[in-house]
PDB file of N, CA and C in Angstrom:
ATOM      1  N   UNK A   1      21.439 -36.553  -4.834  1.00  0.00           N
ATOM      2  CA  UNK A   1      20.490 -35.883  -3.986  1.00  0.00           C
ATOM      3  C   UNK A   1      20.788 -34.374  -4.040  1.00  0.00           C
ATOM      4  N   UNK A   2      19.618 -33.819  -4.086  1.00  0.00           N
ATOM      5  CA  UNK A   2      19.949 -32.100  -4.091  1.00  0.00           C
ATOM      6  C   UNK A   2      19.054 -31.648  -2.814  1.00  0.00           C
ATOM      7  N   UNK A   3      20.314 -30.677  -2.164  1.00  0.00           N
ATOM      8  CA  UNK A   3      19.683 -29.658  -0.568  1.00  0.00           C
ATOM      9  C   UNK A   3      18.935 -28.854  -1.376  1.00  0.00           C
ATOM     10  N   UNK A   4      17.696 -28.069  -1.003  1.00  0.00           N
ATOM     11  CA  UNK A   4      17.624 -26.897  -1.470  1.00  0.00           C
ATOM     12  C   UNK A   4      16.630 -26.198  -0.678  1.00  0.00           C
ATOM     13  N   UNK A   5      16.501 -25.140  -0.623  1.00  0.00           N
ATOM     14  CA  UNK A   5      15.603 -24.599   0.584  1.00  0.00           C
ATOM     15  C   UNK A   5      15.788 -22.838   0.647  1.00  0.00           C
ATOM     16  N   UNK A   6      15.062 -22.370   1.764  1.00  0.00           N
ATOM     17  CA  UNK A   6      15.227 -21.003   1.660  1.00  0.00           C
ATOM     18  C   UNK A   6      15.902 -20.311   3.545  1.00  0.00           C
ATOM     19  N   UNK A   7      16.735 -19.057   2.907  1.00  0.00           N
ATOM     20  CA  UNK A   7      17.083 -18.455   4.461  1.00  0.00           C
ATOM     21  C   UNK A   7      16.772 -17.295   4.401  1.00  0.00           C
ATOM     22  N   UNK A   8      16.480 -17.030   5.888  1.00  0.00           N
ATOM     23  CA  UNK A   8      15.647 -15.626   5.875  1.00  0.00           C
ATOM     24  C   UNK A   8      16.622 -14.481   6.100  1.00  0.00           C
ATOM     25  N   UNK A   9      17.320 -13.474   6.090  1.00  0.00           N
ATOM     26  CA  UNK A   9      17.912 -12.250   6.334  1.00  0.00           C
ATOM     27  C   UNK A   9      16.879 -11.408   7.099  1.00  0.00           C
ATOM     28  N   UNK A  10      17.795 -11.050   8.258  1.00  0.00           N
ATOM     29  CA  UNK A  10      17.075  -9.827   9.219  1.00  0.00           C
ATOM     30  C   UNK A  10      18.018  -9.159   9.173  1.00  0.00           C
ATOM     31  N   UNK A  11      18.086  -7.149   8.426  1.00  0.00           N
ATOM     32  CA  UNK A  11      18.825  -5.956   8.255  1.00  0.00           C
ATOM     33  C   UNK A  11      18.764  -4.778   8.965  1.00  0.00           C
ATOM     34  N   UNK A  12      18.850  -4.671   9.896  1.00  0.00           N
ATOM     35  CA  UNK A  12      18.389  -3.389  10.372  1.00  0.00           C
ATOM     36  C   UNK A  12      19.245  -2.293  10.188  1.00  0.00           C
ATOM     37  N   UNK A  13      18.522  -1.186   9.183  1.00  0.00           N
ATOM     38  CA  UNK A  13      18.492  -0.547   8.561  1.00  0.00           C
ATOM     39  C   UNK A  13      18.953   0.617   9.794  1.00  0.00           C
ATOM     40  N   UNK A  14      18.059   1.704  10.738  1.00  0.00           N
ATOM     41  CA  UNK A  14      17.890   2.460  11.569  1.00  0.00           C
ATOM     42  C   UNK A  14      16.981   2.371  12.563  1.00  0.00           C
ATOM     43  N   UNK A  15      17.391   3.808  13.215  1.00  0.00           N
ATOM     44  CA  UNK A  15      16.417   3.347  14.630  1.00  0.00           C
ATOM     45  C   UNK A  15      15.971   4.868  14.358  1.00  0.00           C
ATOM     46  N   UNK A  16      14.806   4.803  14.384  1.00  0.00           N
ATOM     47  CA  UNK A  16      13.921   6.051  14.325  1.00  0.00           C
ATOM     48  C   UNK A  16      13.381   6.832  15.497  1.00  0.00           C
ATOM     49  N   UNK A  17      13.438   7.655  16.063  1.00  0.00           N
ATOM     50  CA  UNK A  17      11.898   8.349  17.287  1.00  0.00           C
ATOM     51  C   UNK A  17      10.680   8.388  16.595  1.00  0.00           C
ATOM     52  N   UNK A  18       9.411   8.146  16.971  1.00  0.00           N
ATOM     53  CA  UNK A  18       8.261   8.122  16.129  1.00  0.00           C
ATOM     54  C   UNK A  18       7.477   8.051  17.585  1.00  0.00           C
ATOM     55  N   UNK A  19       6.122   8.177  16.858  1.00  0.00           N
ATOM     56  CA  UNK A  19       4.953   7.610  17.787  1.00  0.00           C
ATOM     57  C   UNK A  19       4.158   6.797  17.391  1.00  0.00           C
ATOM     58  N   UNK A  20       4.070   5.736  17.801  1.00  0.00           N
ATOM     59  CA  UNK A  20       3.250   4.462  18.084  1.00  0.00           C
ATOM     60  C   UNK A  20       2.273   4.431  17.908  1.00  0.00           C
ATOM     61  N   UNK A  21       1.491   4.062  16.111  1.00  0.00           N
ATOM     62  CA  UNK A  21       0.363   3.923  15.691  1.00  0.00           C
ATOM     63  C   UNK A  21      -0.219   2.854  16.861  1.00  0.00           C
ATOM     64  N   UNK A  22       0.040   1.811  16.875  1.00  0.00           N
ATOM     65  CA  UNK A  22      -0.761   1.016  17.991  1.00  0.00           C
ATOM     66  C   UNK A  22      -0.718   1.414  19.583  1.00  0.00           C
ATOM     67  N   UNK A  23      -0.045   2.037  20.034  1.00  0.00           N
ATOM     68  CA  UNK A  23       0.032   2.384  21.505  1.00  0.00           C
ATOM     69  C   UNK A  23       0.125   3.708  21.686  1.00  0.00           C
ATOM     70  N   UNK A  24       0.541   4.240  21.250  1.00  0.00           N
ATOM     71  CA  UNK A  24       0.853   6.367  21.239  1.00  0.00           C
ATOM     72  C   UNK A  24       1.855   6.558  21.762  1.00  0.00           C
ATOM     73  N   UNK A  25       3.037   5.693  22.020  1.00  0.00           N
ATOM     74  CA  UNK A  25       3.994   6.304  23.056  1.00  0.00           C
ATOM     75  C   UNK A  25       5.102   6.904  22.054  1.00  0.00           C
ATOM     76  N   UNK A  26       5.878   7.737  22.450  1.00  0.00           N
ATOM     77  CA  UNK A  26       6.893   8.632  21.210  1.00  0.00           C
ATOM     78  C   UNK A  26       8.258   7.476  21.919  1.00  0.00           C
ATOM     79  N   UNK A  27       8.156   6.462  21.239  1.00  0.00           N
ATOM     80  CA  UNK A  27       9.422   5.451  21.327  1.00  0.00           C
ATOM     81  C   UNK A  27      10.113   4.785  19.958  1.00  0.00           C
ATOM     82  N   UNK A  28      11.618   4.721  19.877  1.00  0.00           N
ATOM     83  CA  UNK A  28      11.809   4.487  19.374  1.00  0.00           C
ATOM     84  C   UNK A  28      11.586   3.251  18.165  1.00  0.00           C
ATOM     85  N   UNK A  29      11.689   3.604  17.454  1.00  0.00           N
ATOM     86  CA  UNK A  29      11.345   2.393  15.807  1.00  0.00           C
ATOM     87  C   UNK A  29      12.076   1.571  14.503  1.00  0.00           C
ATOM     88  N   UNK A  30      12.800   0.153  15.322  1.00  0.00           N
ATOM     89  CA  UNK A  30      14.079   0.229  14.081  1.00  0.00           C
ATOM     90  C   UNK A  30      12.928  -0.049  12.942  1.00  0.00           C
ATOM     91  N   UNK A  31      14.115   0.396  11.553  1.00  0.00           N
ATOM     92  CA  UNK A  31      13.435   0.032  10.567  1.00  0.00           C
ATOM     93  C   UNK A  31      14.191  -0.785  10.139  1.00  0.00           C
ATOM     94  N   UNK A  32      13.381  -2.475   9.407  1.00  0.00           N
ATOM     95  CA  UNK A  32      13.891  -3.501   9.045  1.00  0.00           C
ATOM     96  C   UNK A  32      13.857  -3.575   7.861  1.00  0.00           C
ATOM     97  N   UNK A  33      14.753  -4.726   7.553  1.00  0.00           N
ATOM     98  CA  UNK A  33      14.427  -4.561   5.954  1.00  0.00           C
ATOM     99  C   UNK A  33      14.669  -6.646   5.770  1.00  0.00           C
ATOM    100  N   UNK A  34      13.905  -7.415   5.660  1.00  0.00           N
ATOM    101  CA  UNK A  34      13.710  -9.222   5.799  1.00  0.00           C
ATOM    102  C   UNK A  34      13.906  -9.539   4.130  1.00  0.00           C
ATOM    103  N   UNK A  35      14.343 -10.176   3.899  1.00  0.00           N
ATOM    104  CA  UNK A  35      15.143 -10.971   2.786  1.00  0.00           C
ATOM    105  C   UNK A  35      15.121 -12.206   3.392  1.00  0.00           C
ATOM    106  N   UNK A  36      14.338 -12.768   1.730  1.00  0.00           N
ATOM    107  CA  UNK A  36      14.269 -14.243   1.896  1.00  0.00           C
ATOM    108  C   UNK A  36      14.796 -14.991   0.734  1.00  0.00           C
ATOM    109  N   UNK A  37      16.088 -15.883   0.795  1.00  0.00           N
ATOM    110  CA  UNK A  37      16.783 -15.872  -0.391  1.00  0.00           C
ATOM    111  C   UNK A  37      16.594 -17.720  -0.464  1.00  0.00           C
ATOM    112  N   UNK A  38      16.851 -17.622  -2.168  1.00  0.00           N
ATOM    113  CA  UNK A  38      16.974 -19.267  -2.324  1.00  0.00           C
ATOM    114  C   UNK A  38      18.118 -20.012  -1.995  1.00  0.00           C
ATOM    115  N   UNK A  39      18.024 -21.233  -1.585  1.00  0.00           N
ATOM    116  CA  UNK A  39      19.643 -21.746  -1.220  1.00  0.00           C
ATOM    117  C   UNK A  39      19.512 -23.601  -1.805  1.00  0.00           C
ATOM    118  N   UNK A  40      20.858 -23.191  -2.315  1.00  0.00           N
ATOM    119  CA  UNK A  40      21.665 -24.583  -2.509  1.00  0.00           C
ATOM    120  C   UNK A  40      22.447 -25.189  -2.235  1.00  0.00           C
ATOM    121  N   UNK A  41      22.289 -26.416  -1.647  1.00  0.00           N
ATOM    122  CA  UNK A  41      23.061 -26.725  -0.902  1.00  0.00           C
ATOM    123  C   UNK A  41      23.956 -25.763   0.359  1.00  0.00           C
ATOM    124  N   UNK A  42      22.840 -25.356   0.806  1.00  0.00           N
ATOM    125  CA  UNK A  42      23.068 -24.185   1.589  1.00  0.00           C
ATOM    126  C   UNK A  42      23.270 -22.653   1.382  1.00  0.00           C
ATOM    127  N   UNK A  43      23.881 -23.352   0.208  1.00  0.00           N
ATOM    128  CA  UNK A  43      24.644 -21.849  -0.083  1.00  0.00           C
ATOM    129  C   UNK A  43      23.132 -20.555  -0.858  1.00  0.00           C
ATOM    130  N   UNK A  44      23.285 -19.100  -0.121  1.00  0.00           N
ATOM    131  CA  UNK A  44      22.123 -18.144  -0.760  1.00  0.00           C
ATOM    132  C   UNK A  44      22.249 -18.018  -1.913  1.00  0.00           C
ATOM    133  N   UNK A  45      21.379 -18.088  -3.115  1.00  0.00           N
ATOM    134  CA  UNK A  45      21.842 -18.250  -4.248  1.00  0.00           C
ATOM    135  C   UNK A  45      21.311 -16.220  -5.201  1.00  0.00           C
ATOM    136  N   UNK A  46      19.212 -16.485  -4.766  1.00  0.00           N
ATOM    137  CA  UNK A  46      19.039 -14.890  -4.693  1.00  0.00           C
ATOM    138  C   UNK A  46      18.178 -14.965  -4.216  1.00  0.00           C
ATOM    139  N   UNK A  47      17.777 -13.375  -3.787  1.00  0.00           N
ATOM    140  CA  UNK A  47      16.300 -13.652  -3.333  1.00  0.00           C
ATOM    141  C   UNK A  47      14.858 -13.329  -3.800  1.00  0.00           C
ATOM    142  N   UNK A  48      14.532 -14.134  -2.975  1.00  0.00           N
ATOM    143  CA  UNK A  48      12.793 -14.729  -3.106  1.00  0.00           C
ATOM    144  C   UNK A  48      11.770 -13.465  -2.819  1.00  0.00           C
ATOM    145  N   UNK A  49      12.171 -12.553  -1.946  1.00  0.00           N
ATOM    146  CA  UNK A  49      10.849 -11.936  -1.487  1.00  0.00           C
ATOM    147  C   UNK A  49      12.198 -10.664  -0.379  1.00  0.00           C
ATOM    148  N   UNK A  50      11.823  -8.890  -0.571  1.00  0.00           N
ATOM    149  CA  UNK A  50      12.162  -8.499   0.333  1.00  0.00           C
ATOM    150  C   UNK A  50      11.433  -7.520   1.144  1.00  0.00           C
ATOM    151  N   UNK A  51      11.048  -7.420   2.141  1.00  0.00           N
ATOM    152  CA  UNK A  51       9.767  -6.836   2.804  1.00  0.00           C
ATOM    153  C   UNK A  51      10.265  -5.736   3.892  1.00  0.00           C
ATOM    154  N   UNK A  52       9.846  -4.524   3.995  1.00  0.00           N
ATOM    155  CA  UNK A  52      10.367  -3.350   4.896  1.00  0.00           C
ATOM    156  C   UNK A  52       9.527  -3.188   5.610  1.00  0.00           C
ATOM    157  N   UNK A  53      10.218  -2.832   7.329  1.00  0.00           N
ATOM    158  CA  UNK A  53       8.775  -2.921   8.014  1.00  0.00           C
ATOM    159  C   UNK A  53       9.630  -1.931   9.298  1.00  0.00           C
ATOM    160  N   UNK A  54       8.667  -1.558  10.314  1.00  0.00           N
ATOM    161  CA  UNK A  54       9.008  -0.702  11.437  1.00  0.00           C
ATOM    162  C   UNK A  54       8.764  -1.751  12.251  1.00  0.00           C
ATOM    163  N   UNK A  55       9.073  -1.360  14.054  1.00  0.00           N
ATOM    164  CA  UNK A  55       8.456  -2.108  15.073  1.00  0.00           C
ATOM    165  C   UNK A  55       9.330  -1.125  16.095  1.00  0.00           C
ATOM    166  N   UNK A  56       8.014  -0.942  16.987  1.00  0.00           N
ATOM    167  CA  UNK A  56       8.115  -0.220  18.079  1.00  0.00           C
ATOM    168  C   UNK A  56       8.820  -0.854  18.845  1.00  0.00           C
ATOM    169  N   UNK A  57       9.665  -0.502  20.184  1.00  0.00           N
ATOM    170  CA  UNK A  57      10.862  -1.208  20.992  1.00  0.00           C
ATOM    171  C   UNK A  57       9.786  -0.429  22.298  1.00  0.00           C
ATOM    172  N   UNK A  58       8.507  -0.185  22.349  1.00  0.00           N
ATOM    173  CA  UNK A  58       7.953   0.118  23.383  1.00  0.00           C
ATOM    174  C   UNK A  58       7.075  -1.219  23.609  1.00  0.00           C
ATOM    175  N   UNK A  59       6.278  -1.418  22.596  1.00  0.00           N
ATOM    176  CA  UNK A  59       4.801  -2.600  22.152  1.00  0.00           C
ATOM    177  C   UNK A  59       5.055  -3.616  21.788  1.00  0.00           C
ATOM    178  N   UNK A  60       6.225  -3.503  21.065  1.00  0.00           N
ATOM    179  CA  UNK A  60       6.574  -4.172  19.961  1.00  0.00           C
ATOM    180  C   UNK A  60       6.116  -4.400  18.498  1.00  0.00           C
ATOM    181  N   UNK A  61       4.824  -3.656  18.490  1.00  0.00           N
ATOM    182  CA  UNK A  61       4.600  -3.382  17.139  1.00  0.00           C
ATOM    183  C   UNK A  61       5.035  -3.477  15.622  1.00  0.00           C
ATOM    184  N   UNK A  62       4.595  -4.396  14.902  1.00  0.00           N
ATOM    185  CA  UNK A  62       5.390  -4.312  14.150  1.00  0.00           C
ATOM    186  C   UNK A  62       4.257  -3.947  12.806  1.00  0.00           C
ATOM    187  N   UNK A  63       4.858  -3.045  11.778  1.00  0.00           N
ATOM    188  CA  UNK A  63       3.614  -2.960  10.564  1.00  0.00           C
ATOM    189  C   UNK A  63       4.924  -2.210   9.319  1.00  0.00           C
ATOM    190  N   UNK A  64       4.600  -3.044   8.189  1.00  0.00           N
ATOM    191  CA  UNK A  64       4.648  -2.586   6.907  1.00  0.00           C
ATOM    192  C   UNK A  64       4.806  -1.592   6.210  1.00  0.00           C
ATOM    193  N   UNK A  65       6.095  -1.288   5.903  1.00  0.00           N
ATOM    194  CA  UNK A  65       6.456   0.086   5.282  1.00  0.00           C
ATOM    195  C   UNK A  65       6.385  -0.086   3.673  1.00  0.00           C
ATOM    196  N   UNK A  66       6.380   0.602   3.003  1.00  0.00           N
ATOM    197  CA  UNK A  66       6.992   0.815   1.534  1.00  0.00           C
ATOM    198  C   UNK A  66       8.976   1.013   1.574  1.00  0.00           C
ATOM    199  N   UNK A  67       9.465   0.261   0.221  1.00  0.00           N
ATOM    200  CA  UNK A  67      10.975   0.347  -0.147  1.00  0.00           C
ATOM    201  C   UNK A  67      11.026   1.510   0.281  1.00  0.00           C
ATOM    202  N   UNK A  68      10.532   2.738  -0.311  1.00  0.00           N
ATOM    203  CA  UNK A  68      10.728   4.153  -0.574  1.00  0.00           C
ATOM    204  C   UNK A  68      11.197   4.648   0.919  1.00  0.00           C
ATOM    205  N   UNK A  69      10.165   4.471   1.654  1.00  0.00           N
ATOM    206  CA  UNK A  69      10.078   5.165   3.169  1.00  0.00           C
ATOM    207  C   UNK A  69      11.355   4.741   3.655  1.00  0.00           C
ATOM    208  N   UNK A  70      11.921   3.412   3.844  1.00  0.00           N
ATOM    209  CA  UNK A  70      12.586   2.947   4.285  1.00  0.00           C
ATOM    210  C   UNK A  70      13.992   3.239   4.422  1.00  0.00           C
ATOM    211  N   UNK A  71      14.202   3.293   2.971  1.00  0.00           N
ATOM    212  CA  UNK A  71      15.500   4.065   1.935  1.00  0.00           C
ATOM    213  C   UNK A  71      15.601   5.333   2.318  1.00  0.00           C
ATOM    214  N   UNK A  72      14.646   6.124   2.636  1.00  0.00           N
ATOM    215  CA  UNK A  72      14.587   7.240   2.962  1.00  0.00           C
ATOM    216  C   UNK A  72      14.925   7.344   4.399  1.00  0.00           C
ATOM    217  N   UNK A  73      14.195   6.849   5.129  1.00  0.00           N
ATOM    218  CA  UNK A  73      14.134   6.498   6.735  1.00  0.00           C
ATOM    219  C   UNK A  73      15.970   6.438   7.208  1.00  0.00           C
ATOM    220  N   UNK A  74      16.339   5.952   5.996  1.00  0.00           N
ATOM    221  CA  UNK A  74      18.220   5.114   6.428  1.00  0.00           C
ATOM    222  C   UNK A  74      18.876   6.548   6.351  1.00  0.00           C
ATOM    223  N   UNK A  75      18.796   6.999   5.130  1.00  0.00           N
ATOM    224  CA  UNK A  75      19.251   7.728   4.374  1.00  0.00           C
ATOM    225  C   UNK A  75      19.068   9.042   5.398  1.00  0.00           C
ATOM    226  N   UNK A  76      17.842   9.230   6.117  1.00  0.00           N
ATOM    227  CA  UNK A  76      18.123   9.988   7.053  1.00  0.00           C
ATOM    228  C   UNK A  76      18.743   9.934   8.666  1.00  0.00           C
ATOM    229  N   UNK A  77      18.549   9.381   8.744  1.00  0.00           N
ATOM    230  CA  UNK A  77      19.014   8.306  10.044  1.00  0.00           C
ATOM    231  C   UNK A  77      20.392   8.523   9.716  1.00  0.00           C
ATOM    232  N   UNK A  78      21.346   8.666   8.663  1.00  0.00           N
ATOM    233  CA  UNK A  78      22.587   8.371   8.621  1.00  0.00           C
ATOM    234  C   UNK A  78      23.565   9.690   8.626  1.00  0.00           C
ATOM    235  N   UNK A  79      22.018  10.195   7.854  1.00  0.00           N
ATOM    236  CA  UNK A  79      23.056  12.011   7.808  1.00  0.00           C
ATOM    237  C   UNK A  79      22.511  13.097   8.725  1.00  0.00           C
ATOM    238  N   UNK A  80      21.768  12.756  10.326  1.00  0.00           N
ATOM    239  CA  UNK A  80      21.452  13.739  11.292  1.00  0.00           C
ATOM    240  C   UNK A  80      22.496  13.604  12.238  1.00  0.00           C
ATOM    241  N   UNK A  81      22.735  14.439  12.964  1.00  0.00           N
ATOM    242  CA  UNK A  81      23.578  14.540  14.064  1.00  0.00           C
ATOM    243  C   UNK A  81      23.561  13.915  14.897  1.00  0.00           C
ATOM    244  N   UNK A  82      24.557  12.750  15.198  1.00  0.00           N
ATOM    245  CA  UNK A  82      24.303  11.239  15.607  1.00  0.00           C
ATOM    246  C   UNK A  82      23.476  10.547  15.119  1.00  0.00           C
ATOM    247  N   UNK A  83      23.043  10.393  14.068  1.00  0.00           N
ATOM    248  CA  UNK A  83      22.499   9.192  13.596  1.00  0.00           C
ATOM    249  C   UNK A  83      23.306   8.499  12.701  1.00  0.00           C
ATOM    250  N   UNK A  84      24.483   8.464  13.015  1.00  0.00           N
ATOM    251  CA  UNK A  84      25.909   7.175  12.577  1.00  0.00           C
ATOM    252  C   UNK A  84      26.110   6.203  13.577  1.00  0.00           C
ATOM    253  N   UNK A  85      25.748   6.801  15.256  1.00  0.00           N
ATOM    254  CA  UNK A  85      25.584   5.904  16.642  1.00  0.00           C
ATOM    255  C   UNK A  85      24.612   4.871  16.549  1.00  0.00           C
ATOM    256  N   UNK A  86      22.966   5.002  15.746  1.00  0.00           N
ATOM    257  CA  UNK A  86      21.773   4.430  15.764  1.00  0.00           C
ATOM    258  C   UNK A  86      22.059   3.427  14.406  1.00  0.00           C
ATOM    259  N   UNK A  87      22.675   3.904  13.150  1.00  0.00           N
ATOM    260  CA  UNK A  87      22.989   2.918  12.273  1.00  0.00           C
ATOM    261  C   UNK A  87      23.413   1.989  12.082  1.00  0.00           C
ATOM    262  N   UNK A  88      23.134   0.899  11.541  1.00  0.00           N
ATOM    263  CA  UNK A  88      23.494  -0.436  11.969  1.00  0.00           C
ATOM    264  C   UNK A  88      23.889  -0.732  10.621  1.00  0.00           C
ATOM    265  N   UNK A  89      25.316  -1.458  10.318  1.00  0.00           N
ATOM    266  CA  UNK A  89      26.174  -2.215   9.209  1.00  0.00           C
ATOM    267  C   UNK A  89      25.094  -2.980   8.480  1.00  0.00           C
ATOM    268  N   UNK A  90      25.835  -3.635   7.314  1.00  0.00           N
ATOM    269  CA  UNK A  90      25.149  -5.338   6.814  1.00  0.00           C
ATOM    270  C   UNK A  90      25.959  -6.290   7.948  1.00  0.00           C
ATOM    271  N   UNK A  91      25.340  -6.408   8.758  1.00  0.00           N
ATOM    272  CA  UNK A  91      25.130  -7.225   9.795  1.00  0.00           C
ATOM    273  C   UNK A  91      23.758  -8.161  10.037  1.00  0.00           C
ATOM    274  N   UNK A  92      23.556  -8.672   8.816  1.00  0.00           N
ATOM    275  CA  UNK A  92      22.482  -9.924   8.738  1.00  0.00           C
ATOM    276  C   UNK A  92      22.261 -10.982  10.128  1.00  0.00           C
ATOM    277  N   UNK A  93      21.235 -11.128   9.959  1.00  0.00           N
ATOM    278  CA  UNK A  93      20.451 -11.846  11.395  1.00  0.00           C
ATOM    279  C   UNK A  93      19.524 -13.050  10.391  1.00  0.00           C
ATOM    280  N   UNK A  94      20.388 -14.342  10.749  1.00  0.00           N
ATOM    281  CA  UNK A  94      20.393 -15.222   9.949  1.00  0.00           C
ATOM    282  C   UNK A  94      19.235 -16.138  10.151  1.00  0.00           C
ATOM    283  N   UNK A  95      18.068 -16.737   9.388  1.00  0.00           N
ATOM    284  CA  UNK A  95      17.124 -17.509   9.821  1.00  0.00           C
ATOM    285  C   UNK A  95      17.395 -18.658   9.042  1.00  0.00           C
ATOM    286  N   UNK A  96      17.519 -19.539   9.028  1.00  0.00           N
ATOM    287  CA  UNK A  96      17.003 -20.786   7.623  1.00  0.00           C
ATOM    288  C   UNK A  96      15.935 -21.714   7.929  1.00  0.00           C
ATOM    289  N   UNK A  97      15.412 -21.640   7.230  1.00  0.00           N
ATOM    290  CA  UNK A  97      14.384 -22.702   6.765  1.00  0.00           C
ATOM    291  C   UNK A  97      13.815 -23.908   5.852  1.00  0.00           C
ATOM    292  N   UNK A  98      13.308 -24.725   5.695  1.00  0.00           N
ATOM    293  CA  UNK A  98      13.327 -25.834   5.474  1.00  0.00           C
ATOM    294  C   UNK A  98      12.676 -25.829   3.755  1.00  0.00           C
TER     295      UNK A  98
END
């Protein structure tokens, strides 16, 4: 018999100030980065699909970034004055699925 199936990865990348395409409020925005990898017998083998996205911590909003923005988004987030406090490790937020 063979397991095989897929798990989802949740990365959060940074936490941005922005304003809220869906609501207008100037609240903060982590940026994610979701990985969906193949697995065998549990184990992640690679992945399937990886998708970058924002979401407001006011609305909750959530909408679709490009790699680029994202990479960029970190990349700044990491080198402003305190933005090493808002950065978040590979500290994966584990989903699996069937």
């Amino acid at each position: 018999m063979i397991i095989f199936g897929t798990a989802g990865y949740l990365y959060q990348l940074a936490i941005l100030m922005l304003t809220c395409r869906h609501c207008g409020t100037p609240a903060a925005h982590t940026v994610r980065k979701y990985v969906t990898k193949f697995t065998l017998f549990f184990v992640p083998l690679f992945p399937i699909s990886t998708k970058f996205a924002t979401q407001c911590t006011f609305c909750g909003m959530e909408q679709e970034v490009p790699k680029e923005w994202a990479e960029l988004s970190q990349a700044q987030a990491a080198g402003a004055p305190g933005g090493e406090a808002y950065r978040q490790g590979q500290q994966p937020h584990e989903h699996r699925g069937a």
